[in-house]
XYZ file of C-alpha atoms in Angstrom:
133
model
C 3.638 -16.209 -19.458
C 4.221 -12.963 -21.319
C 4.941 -12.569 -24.733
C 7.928 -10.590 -24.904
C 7.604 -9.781 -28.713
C 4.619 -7.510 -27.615
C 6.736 -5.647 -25.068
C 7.995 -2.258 -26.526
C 11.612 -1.965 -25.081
C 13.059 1.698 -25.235
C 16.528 3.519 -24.180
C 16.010 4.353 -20.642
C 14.979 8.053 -19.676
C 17.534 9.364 -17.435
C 19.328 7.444 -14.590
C 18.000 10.201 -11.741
C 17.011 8.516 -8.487
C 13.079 8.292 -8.723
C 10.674 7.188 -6.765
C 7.454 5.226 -9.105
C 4.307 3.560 -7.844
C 2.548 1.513 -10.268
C -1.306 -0.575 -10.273
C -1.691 -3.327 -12.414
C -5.725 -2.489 -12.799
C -6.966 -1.837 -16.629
C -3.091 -2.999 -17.760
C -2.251 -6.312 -19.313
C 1.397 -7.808 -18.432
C 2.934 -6.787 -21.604
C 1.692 -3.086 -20.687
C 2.960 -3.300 -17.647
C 6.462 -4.222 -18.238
C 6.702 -2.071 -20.989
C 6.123 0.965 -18.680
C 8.746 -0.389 -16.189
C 11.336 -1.068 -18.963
C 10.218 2.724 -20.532
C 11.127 4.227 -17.065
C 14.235 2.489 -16.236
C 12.647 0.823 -13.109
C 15.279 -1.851 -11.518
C 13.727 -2.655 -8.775
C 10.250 -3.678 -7.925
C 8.760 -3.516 -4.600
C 5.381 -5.779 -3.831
C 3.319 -4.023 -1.086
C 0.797 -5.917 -1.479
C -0.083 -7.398 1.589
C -1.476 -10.659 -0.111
C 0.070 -10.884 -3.172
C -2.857 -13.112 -5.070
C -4.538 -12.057 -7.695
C -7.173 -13.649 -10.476
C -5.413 -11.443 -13.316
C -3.025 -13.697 -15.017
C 0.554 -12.874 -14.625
C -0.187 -10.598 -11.324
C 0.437 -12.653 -8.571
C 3.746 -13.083 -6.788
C 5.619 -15.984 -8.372
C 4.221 -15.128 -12.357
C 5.243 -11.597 -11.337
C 8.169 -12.093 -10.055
C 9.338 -14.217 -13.102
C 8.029 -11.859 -15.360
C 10.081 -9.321 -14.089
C 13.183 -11.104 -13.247
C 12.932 -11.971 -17.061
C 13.589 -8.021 -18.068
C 16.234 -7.838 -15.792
C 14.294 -5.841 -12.657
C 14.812 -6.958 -9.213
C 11.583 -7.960 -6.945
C 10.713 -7.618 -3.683
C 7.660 -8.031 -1.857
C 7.463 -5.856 1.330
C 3.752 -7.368 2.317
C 3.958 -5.353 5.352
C 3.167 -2.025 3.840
C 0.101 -3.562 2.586
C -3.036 -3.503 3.028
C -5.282 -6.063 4.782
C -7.938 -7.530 1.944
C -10.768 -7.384 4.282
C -9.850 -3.055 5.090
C -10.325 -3.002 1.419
C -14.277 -4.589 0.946
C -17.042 -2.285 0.412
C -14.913 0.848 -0.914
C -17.870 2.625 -2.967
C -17.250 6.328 -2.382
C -14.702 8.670 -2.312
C -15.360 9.083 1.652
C -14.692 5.277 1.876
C -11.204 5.424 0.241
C -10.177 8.771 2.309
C -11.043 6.942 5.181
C -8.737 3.773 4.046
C -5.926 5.959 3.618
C -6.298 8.086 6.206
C -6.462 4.663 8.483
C -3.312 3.540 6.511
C -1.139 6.816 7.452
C -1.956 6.549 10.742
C -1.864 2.777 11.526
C -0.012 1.060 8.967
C 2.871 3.374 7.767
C 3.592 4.879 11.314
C 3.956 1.239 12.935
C 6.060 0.151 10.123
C 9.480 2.176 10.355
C 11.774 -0.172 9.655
C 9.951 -1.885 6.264
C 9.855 2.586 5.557
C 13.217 2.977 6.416
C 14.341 -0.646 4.028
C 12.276 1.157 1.367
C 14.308 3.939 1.458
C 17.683 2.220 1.608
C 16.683 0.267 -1.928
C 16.213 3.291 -3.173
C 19.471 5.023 -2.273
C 20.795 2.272 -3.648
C 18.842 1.372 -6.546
C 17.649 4.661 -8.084
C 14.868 3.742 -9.963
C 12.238 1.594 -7.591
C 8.897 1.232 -8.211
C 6.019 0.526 -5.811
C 4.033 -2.340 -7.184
C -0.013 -1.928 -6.441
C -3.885 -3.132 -7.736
């Protein structure tokens, strides 16, 4: 669980609707909460298509409770993920253009409606963030 005495809390920038994406690679928890809280994020969106991971507090449920603790809403939306197994093997920059190339044209234009939810949290939230690695 995180420590929330190691979390820097700060006044909120600006309440402007803005759109965030954040990864979780490199960052501990208390990092990572700190730069939600420091940009006035209130809602969290998961895209993760499996939402798993071996870094402790990163997958869904410790997430989600970590969160839900500094008052920021979560959501996981796992089908504007990506599949693990589309992800093995990225060594080059080719290899990741490739990905996302795939992932524009598969992925985000077969998924309208999760898009089109997106966009309605944000409308109505503001300040959403994009959870990724």
């Amino acid at each position: 669980m995180c420590n929330i005495k190691h979390i820097i809390i700060q006044p909120a920038k600006d309440e402007e609707f803005c759109f965030f994406t954040i990864g979780y690679e490199g960052r501990s928890l208390e990092n990572y909460l700190s730069c939600l809280i420091e940009n006035n994020i209130n809602t969290l969106c998961d895209v993760r298509k499996n939402p798993i991971s071996r870094k402790h507090g990163f997958s869904k449920r410790q997430l989600e409770q970590a969160v839900s603790n500094i008052d920021i809403e979560y959501m996981h939306m796992p089908e504007l993920g990506i599949a693990s197994e589309k992800r093995r093997n990225l060594k080059t920059q080719k290899d990741y253009d490739r990905l996302f190339k795939n992932y524009r044209n598969t992925t985000l234009k077969n998924n309208s409606c999760a898009i089109n939810k997106l966009y309605q949290i944000f409308l109505n939230k503001k300040r959403v963030c994009n959870h990724l690695f």
